[in-house]
Coordinates of C-alpha atoms in Angstrom, one line a residue:
M1 CA 0.0 0.0 0.0
T2 CA 1.5 3.3 -1.1
R3 CA 0.7 6.6 0.7
C4 CA 1.1 10.2 -0.4
I5 CA 1.0 13.0 2.1
V6 CA 0.0 16.5 0.9
I7 CA 0.9 19.4 3.1
G8 CA -1.3 22.4 2.6
G9 CA -5.0 22.6 1.7
G10 CA -4.9 25.6 -0.6
I11 CA -5.8 25.3 -4.3
T12 CA -2.5 23.7 -5.1
G13 CA -2.8 21.1 -2.3
L14 CA -6.3 20.1 -3.3
F15 CA -5.4 19.9 -7.0
S16 CA -2.3 17.8 -6.1
A17 CA -4.2 15.5 -3.8
I18 CA -6.9 14.8 -6.5
L19 CA -4.2 14.1 -9.0
A20 CA -2.1 12.0 -6.6
S21 CA -5.2 9.8 -6.0
K22 CA -4.6 8.3 -9.4
Y23 CA -1.2 7.0 -8.4
F24 CA -1.3 6.1 -4.7
D25 CA -3.5 3.8 -2.7
N26 CA -3.9 6.4 0.1
V27 CA -3.7 10.2 -0.1
T28 CA -3.9 12.3 3.1
L29 CA -4.1 16.1 2.9
I30 CA -3.0 18.1 6.0
E31 CA -4.3 21.6 6.5
N32 CA -3.6 23.8 9.5
A33 CA -6.7 26.0 9.1
P34 CA -10.2 24.8 10.1
K35 CA -11.1 24.5 6.4
C36 CA -9.3 24.2 3.0
G37 CA -8.9 26.9 0.5
G38 CA -6.1 29.2 1.8
L39 CA -6.9 32.7 0.6
L40 CA -9.7 31.3 -1.6
Q41 CA -12.4 32.0 1.0
S42 CA -15.7 33.9 1.1
W43 CA -17.8 35.3 3.9
Q44 CA -21.3 36.7 4.3
D45 CA -22.2 39.8 6.3
E46 CA -25.3 40.2 8.4
S47 CA -27.3 41.4 5.4
G48 CA -26.4 38.4 3.3
N49 CA -23.8 40.2 1.1
F50 CA -20.9 37.9 0.0
F51 CA -17.3 39.0 -0.2
D52 CA -14.2 37.1 -1.3
L53 CA -10.7 36.8 0.0
G54 CA -8.2 36.2 -2.8
T55 CA -9.0 35.1 -6.4
H56 CA -12.4 36.0 -7.8
I57 CA -12.8 35.2 -11.4
L58 CA -11.9 31.6 -12.4
S59 CA -10.4 30.9 -15.9
E60 CA -9.9 27.7 -17.7
T61 CA -6.4 26.7 -18.7
S62 CA -5.1 25.5 -22.1
N63 CA -4.8 21.9 -20.7
Q64 CA -8.1 20.1 -20.7
Q65 CA -6.9 17.4 -18.3
I66 CA -6.2 20.2 -15.8
N67 CA -9.6 21.7 -16.5
D68 CA -11.3 18.4 -15.9
I69 CA -10.1 18.4 -12.4
L70 CA -10.4 22.1 -11.6
F71 CA -13.8 22.6 -13.1
K72 CA -15.5 19.3 -12.7
G73 CA -18.1 20.7 -10.3
I74 CA -18.7 23.7 -12.6
Y75 CA -19.2 21.5 -15.7
E76 CA -21.7 19.4 -13.7
N77 CA -23.5 22.5 -12.2
P78 CA -23.5 25.2 -14.9
Q79 CA -26.7 26.7 -13.6
D80 CA -24.8 27.9 -10.5
W81 CA -22.1 29.8 -12.5
H82 CA -21.9 33.0 -14.5
Q83 CA -19.7 32.5 -17.6
F84 CA -17.8 35.3 -19.3
E85 CA -15.7 35.7 -22.5
V86 CA -14.0 38.9 -21.6
M87 CA -12.2 39.8 -18.3
K88 CA -13.3 43.4 -17.8
V89 CA -10.6 45.2 -15.8
S90 CA -9.8 48.9 -15.4
S91 CA -6.9 50.8 -13.8
S92 CA -6.1 54.2 -12.5
F93 CA -2.9 56.2 -12.6
N94 CA -1.9 59.8 -12.2
S95 CA -5.2 60.8 -10.6
A96 CA -7.3 59.4 -13.5
R97 CA -9.2 56.1 -14.2
Y98 CA -8.6 54.1 -17.4
D99 CA -11.8 52.2 -18.2
T100 CA -10.8 49.5 -20.6
G101 CA -7.5 48.0 -19.5
Q102 CA -5.8 46.7 -16.4
F103 CA -2.3 48.0 -17.1
V104 CA -0.7 51.5 -16.6
P105 CA -1.5 53.8 -19.5
L106 CA 1.6 55.6 -20.5
H107 CA -0.3 58.5 -22.0
Y108 CA -1.6 59.3 -18.5
L109 CA 1.9 60.6 -17.8
D110 CA 2.6 64.3 -18.2
E111 CA 2.8 65.1 -21.9
G112 CA 6.6 65.6 -22.0
D113 CA 7.2 62.5 -20.0
Y114 CA 4.9 60.4 -22.2
E115 CA 6.7 61.2 -25.4
K116 CA 10.1 60.4 -23.8
A117 CA 8.8 57.3 -22.1
L118 CA 7.4 55.8 -25.3
L119 CA 10.6 56.6 -27.2
Q120 CA 12.8 55.1 -24.4
L121 CA 10.6 52.0 -24.1
L122 CA 10.7 51.3 -27.8
N123 CA 14.5 51.9 -28.0
A124 CA 15.4 49.9 -24.8
K125 CA 18.0 47.2 -25.6
G126 CA 16.6 44.8 -23.1
L127 CA 18.2 42.6 -20.4
P128 CA 17.2 39.0 -19.5
I129 CA 15.8 38.9 -16.0
E130 CA 18.4 36.3 -14.8
Q131 CA 21.1 38.8 -15.7
A132 CA 19.7 41.7 -13.8
D133 CA 21.0 42.5 -10.3
N134 CA 17.8 44.2 -9.1
L135 CA 14.5 45.6 -10.3
E136 CA 16.0 49.0 -10.9
Q137 CA 18.5 47.7 -13.4
F138 CA 15.9 45.5 -15.1
A139 CA 13.4 48.3 -15.4
I140 CA 15.9 50.8 -16.9
E141 CA 17.3 48.3 -19.4
N142 CA 13.9 47.0 -20.6
Y143 CA 11.6 50.0 -20.2
G144 CA 13.8 53.1 -20.0
L145 CA 14.5 55.8 -17.4
I146 CA 11.2 57.6 -17.5
V147 CA 9.0 54.5 -17.0
T148 CA 11.4 53.4 -14.2
D149 CA 11.4 56.7 -12.4
K150 CA 7.8 57.8 -13.0
I151 CA 6.0 54.4 -12.8
F152 CA 8.1 51.6 -11.4
R153 CA 9.7 53.5 -8.6
P154 CA 6.7 55.2 -7.0
I155 CA 4.3 52.2 -7.5
M156 CA 6.7 49.7 -6.0
L157 CA 7.4 52.1 -3.1
K158 CA 3.6 52.1 -2.5
L159 CA 3.1 48.4 -2.8
Q160 CA 6.4 47.0 -1.4
N161 CA 7.6 49.9 0.7
A162 CA 11.1 49.5 -0.8
E163 CA 13.4 51.0 -3.3
L164 CA 13.9 49.3 -6.7
K165 CA 17.6 48.6 -6.1
D166 CA 16.5 46.5 -3.1
L167 CA 13.9 44.4 -4.9
H168 CA 14.3 41.2 -6.9
P169 CA 14.0 41.9 -10.7
S170 CA 11.0 39.6 -11.0
V171 CA 8.7 41.2 -8.4
H172 CA 7.0 43.5 -10.9
Y173 CA 5.2 40.6 -12.6
I174 CA 3.2 40.1 -9.4
F175 CA 1.7 43.5 -9.6
G176 CA 1.0 43.6 -13.3
L177 CA 3.9 45.9 -14.3
S178 CA 5.2 43.8 -17.1
R179 CA 3.2 45.6 -19.8
F180 CA 2.0 49.1 -20.5
I181 CA -0.7 50.7 -22.6
P182 CA 1.2 52.8 -25.1
G183 CA -1.7 55.1 -26.1
S184 CA -4.6 54.9 -28.5
V185 CA -6.3 51.8 -29.7
E186 CA -4.7 52.2 -33.2
L187 CA -1.2 52.8 -31.8
A188 CA -1.3 49.8 -29.5
R189 CA -2.5 47.5 -32.3
E190 CA 0.2 48.7 -34.6
L191 CA 3.1 48.5 -32.1
K192 CA 2.0 45.0 -30.9
K193 CA 2.5 43.7 -34.4
S194 CA 6.3 43.8 -33.6
P195 CA 7.6 40.8 -31.5
C196 CA 10.1 43.2 -30.0
Y197 CA 7.4 45.4 -28.5
D198 CA 4.6 42.9 -28.0
A199 CA 5.9 41.5 -24.7
K200 CA 6.2 45.0 -23.2
L201 CA 3.0 46.6 -24.5
A202 CA -0.7 45.9 -23.9
F203 CA -3.7 46.5 -26.1
A204 CA -5.6 49.7 -25.3
T205 CA -8.8 47.8 -24.7
Y206 CA -9.5 44.3 -23.3
Y207 CA -11.7 43.6 -26.3
D208 CA -8.6 43.4 -28.5
G209 CA -6.6 40.2 -28.4
V210 CA -9.3 38.7 -26.2
S211 CA -8.9 35.0 -25.3
D212 CA -11.8 32.7 -25.9
V213 CA -11.0 30.7 -22.7
P214 CA -14.2 30.5 -20.6
K215 CA -14.2 32.3 -17.3
Y216 CA -16.5 31.7 -14.3
Y217 CA -18.0 33.2 -11.1
P218 CA -20.6 31.6 -8.9
K219 CA -24.2 32.9 -9.0
R220 CA -24.7 32.0 -5.3
G221 CA -22.3 32.6 -2.5
G222 CA -18.7 33.5 -3.3
V223 CA -15.7 32.0 -4.9
E224 CA -15.4 29.6 -2.0
L225 CA -18.0 27.4 -3.8
W226 CA -15.2 26.4 -6.1
I227 CA -13.2 25.1 -3.1
D228 CA -16.3 23.2 -1.9
Y229 CA -16.5 21.4 -5.2
L230 CA -12.8 20.4 -5.1
V231 CA -13.1 19.2 -1.5
E232 CA -16.1 17.1 -2.5
Q233 CA -14.2 15.7 -5.5
A234 CA -11.1 14.8 -3.4
T235 CA -13.3 13.1 -0.8
E236 CA -15.1 11.1 -3.4
L237 CA -11.8 9.9 -4.7
G238 CA -10.8 8.7 -1.3
V239 CA -8.5 11.5 -0.2
E240 CA -8.5 11.9 3.6
I241 CA -8.6 15.5 4.5
Q242 CA -7.5 16.5 8.0
T243 CA -8.1 20.2 8.9
S244 CA -7.0 22.0 12.0
Q245 CA -4.0 19.8 12.0
C246 CA -0.3 20.4 11.5
V247 CA 2.9 18.4 11.1
T248 CA 5.1 18.6 14.3
N249 CA 7.8 16.2 13.3
V250 CA 9.0 13.9 10.5
A251 CA 11.1 10.7 10.4
F252 CA 13.9 11.0 7.9
S253 CA 16.1 8.2 6.7
D254 CA 18.2 7.5 3.6
S255 CA 17.3 10.9 2.2
K256 CA 13.6 10.2 2.5
I257 CA 10.8 11.3 4.7
T258 CA 9.4 7.9 5.9
D259 CA 6.8 9.1 8.5
V260 CA 4.9 12.3 9.3
I261 CA 3.9 13.0 12.9
L262 CA 0.9 15.2 13.4
G263 CA 0.0 17.5 16.3
N264 CA -2.6 15.0 17.6
G265 CA 0.2 12.4 17.9
E266 CA -0.9 10.4 14.8
Q267 CA 2.0 8.9 12.8
L268 CA 1.5 8.4 9.1
S269 CA 3.8 6.4 6.9
C270 CA 4.9 8.3 3.8
D271 CA 6.0 7.1 0.4
H272 CA 5.9 10.5 -1.1
I273 CA 5.2 14.0 0.3
I274 CA 3.9 17.0 -1.7
W275 CA 4.8 20.2 0.0
T276 CA 2.7 23.3 -1.0
I277 CA 3.4 25.7 1.9
P278 CA 6.5 27.8 2.3
P279 CA 9.7 25.7 2.3
V280 CA 11.1 27.2 5.5
F281 CA 8.7 25.0 7.5
A282 CA 10.1 21.8 5.9
L283 CA 13.6 22.9 6.8
K284 CA 12.6 23.5 10.4
L285 CA 11.1 20.1 10.7
L286 CA 14.3 18.5 9.3
D287 CA 16.4 20.8 11.5
W288 CA 18.3 22.0 8.5
P289 CA 20.2 25.3 8.6
L290 CA 18.4 28.6 7.7
A291 CA 20.1 31.8 6.7
N292 CA 19.6 34.7 9.0
I293 CA 17.7 36.8 6.5
P294 CA 15.3 39.4 7.8
V295 CA 11.9 38.8 6.3
R296 CA 9.7 41.9 6.0
F297 CA 6.0 41.8 5.3
C298 CA 3.8 44.6 4.0
P299 CA 0.7 44.8 6.1
T300 CA -2.3 43.7 4.0
S301 CA -5.9 44.4 4.7
L302 CA -9.2 43.9 2.9
H303 CA -12.0 46.4 3.3
H304 CA -15.5 45.3 2.4
F305 CA -18.0 48.1 1.6
V306 CA -21.7 48.1 0.8
L307 CA -22.8 51.4 -0.8
D308 CA -26.3 52.8 -1.5
K309 CA -25.6 53.7 -5.2
P310 CA -24.2 51.8 -8.2
F311 CA -20.6 52.0 -9.1
I312 CA -19.5 54.3 -12.0
D313 CA -16.9 51.8 -13.0
K314 CA -18.7 48.8 -14.6
N315 CA -15.7 46.5 -14.8
F316 CA -15.2 43.4 -12.6
Y317 CA -12.2 44.9 -10.8
S318 CA -9.6 47.6 -11.1
N319 CA -5.9 48.0 -10.3
V320 CA -5.3 51.3 -8.5
Y321 CA -1.8 52.3 -9.6
D322 CA -2.4 55.9 -8.6
I323 CA 0.5 56.6 -6.2
N324 CA -1.4 59.1 -4.0
S325 CA -4.2 56.6 -3.3
I326 CA -4.3 54.0 -0.6
P327 CA -6.2 51.2 -2.4
F328 CA -4.4 48.7 -4.7
R329 CA -7.2 46.6 -6.1
V330 CA -11.0 47.0 -6.0
T331 CA -13.5 44.2 -6.8
F332 CA -17.0 45.3 -7.9
Y333 CA -19.3 42.3 -7.2
P334 CA -22.5 43.6 -8.8
N335 CA -20.6 44.0 -12.1
I336 CA -19.5 40.4 -12.0
T337 CA -22.9 39.0 -11.1
N338 CA -24.8 41.5 -13.3
D339 CA -26.8 42.7 -10.2
N340 CA -25.7 46.3 -10.8
V341 CA -29.3 47.5 -11.3
V342 CA -30.9 46.5 -8.0
G343 CA -27.9 46.1 -5.8
P344 CA -26.5 45.5 -3.2
Y345 CA -23.5 47.6 -4.3
N346 CA -20.7 45.7 -2.5
C347 CA -17.0 45.8 -3.2
T348 CA -13.8 44.7 -1.7
V349 CA -10.8 47.0 -1.5
E350 CA -7.3 45.5 -1.1
V351 CA -4.7 47.7 0.7
L352 CA -1.0 47.0 1.0
G353 CA 0.8 49.1 3.6
E354 CA 0.5 50.5 7.1
F355 CA -1.2 53.9 7.7
D356 CA -1.3 56.1 10.7
L357 CA -5.1 56.2 10.8
T358 CA -7.8 54.7 12.8
E359 CA -9.8 52.0 11.0
Q360 CA -12.8 54.4 10.6
A361 CA -10.5 57.2 9.2
L362 CA -8.8 54.7 6.9
N363 CA -12.2 53.5 5.5
D364 CA -13.4 57.1 5.1
Q365 CA -10.2 58.0 3.2
I366 CA -10.6 54.9 0.9
I367 CA -14.1 56.0 -0.1
L368 CA -12.9 59.6 -0.7
E369 CA -10.2 58.4 -3.0
L370 CA -12.5 56.0 -4.9
K371 CA -14.8 59.0 -5.5
S372 CA -11.9 61.2 -6.6
L373 CA -10.7 58.6 -9.1
G374 CA -14.2 58.1 -10.6
Y375 CA -15.0 54.7 -9.3
I376 CA -18.1 55.6 -7.3
E377 CA -20.5 58.5 -7.3
Q378 CA -19.8 61.6 -5.2
G379 CA -23.2 61.3 -3.6
A380 CA -22.8 57.6 -2.6
S381 CA -22.9 56.7 1.1
V382 CA -21.5 53.7 2.9
V383 CA -24.3 51.4 4.2
S384 CA -21.9 49.1 6.0
V385 CA -18.2 48.3 6.1
S386 CA -16.0 45.7 7.7
S387 CA -12.3 44.9 7.5
T388 CA -10.1 41.8 7.4
K389 CA -6.4 41.9 8.1
L390 CA -4.3 39.1 6.6
A391 CA -2.3 37.4 9.3
M392 CA 1.2 37.7 7.7
G393 CA 0.6 40.3 5.1
F394 CA 2.4 40.3 1.8
P395 CA 6.1 39.6 1.7
Q396 CA 8.6 42.2 0.6
F397 CA 10.4 40.5 -2.4
S398 CA 14.0 41.7 -1.7
N399 CA 16.9 40.0 -3.4
A400 CA 17.9 38.5 -0.1
F401 CA 14.4 37.1 0.5
V402 CA 14.0 35.6 -2.9
N403 CA 17.5 34.2 -3.1
E404 CA 17.2 32.6 0.4
R405 CA 13.9 31.0 -0.7
I406 CA 15.5 29.6 -3.8
R407 CA 18.3 28.2 -1.6
Q408 CA 15.8 26.6 0.7
I409 CA 14.0 24.9 -2.2
D410 CA 17.3 23.8 -3.8
A411 CA 18.4 22.2 -0.5
L412 CA 15.1 20.3 -0.2
E413 CA 15.1 19.2 -3.8
A414 CA 18.7 17.9 -3.4
G415 CA 18.3 16.4 0.0
V416 CA 14.9 14.8 0.1
K417 CA 14.3 12.2 -2.6
N418 CA 10.6 11.7 -2.1
M419 CA 9.4 15.3 -1.9
T420 CA 7.7 17.5 -4.6
L421 CA 7.7 21.2 -3.9
L422 CA 4.7 23.1 -5.4
G423 CA 2.5 26.1 -4.8
K424 CA 4.1 28.4 -2.2
A425 CA 7.1 26.1 -2.3
S426 CA 7.7 26.7 -6.0
K427 CA 10.7 28.9 -7.0
K428 CA 9.4 29.5 -10.5
E429 CA 5.7 30.3 -10.4
F430 CA 3.5 32.7 -8.5
F431 CA 0.2 33.1 -10.3
I432 CA -2.4 30.5 -9.6
Y433 CA -2.8 28.8 -13.1
S434 CA 1.0 28.8 -13.7
V435 CA 1.4 27.1 -10.3
L436 CA -1.3 24.5 -11.2
Q437 CA 0.3 23.9 -14.6
E438 CA 3.6 23.3 -13.0
A439 CA 2.0 20.9 -10.4
Y440 CA 0.4 18.9 -13.2
E441 CA 3.6 18.6 -15.2
Q442 CA 5.7 17.7 -12.2
L443 CA 3.4 15.2 -10.7
T444 CA 2.3 13.4 -13.9
Y445 CA 5.9 13.2 -15.1
K446 CA 7.2 12.0 -11.7
F447 CA 4.4 9.5 -10.9
D448 CA 3.9 8.1 -14.4
D449 CA 7.6 7.5 -14.7
S450 CA 8.4 6.1 -11.3
L451 CA 5.2 4.2 -10.3
T452 CA 4.1 2.8 -13.6
S453 CA 7.6 1.5 -14.4
S454 CA 7.8 -0.2 -11.0

């Protein structure tokens, strides 16, 4: 009898457990929280309004075998899900809202800066990310000095509370700063014909270059319904899910983890372990050395508002790149569910950073800024508001932090023969569907090769 232990019940852990059930006699998933899902959670206020924590809109991948796992419940219950063809996302920058694109519009720079920025970006020689010492060097070499100083520098200071020279060159991808809208619809279409510019420029409207990949959002409840489907699927396949449980020790022999000991004293034999939480916890269990690297986290909070008037912005969500505004991302639920006529008019505002304000003053300031940027009507009033602070916040992706994380992963990959590192233990991927694609490729390759041949 073979057993696979999956550590972490987020989306990667659930997906991996379902996939592993094809190859192992027993699969046990261990999750420290009271329920699975990680940041893919939803909650309901006293008036019945739903709000999400984390990912909102679900999108199919290009791999149908992955889709068959991820969206099995949606395929079987299409009546419970909205389906979209276009991801409608806006942005704001330099005190103005851009209605048809999620990236920073270069033409929102001051006129003189815009002309210089576009010229510098088009003439930038380019530098591979693996050759850049930090984000400052990468930005200058690939986008030019104006974009670096007027866009990268202030936005990353807002979102990471750090200077570009202190940040890893890959961190901008996390915040959508890999592409920029160059100007008009016609200019963007023309410039994107060039392979040289295509990777750095975005279309001026999300209707151009639109993918036909189906996208989903639940008609009832919040995005946590997706997690419920995956938990049900895993359980039906025989996966044992233990929540409110953690690993307190492991037995390690001949470069393999042979047993996993849980907080309740239970000892589980282990043929293979899939680790989807930060790698530092695995090293601590193994009592392997850790570098003395200071880890800084940017405080992260979610502010859930219900307003008495419809939103001016009719998109699903918006990236607030405006450097003088507190919010970073706003999700407009009525626009997703098509309930923007009758309400309720509820939204979630994601904030990165710490502010010397009371909670009430912070919420008041957020609403003032959303009005100023044209997201909500000037006469709109707040019906109710609540806030959620994420326990650890968002990590500051310094070179030291990223390099130490890579070192930890390399040490585990070299030292533990029966461990697969995925999700938050991946050194290559961050975005949810890239993480799941990596999980599928690693697990199918490893298990098909090792187990079927034996």
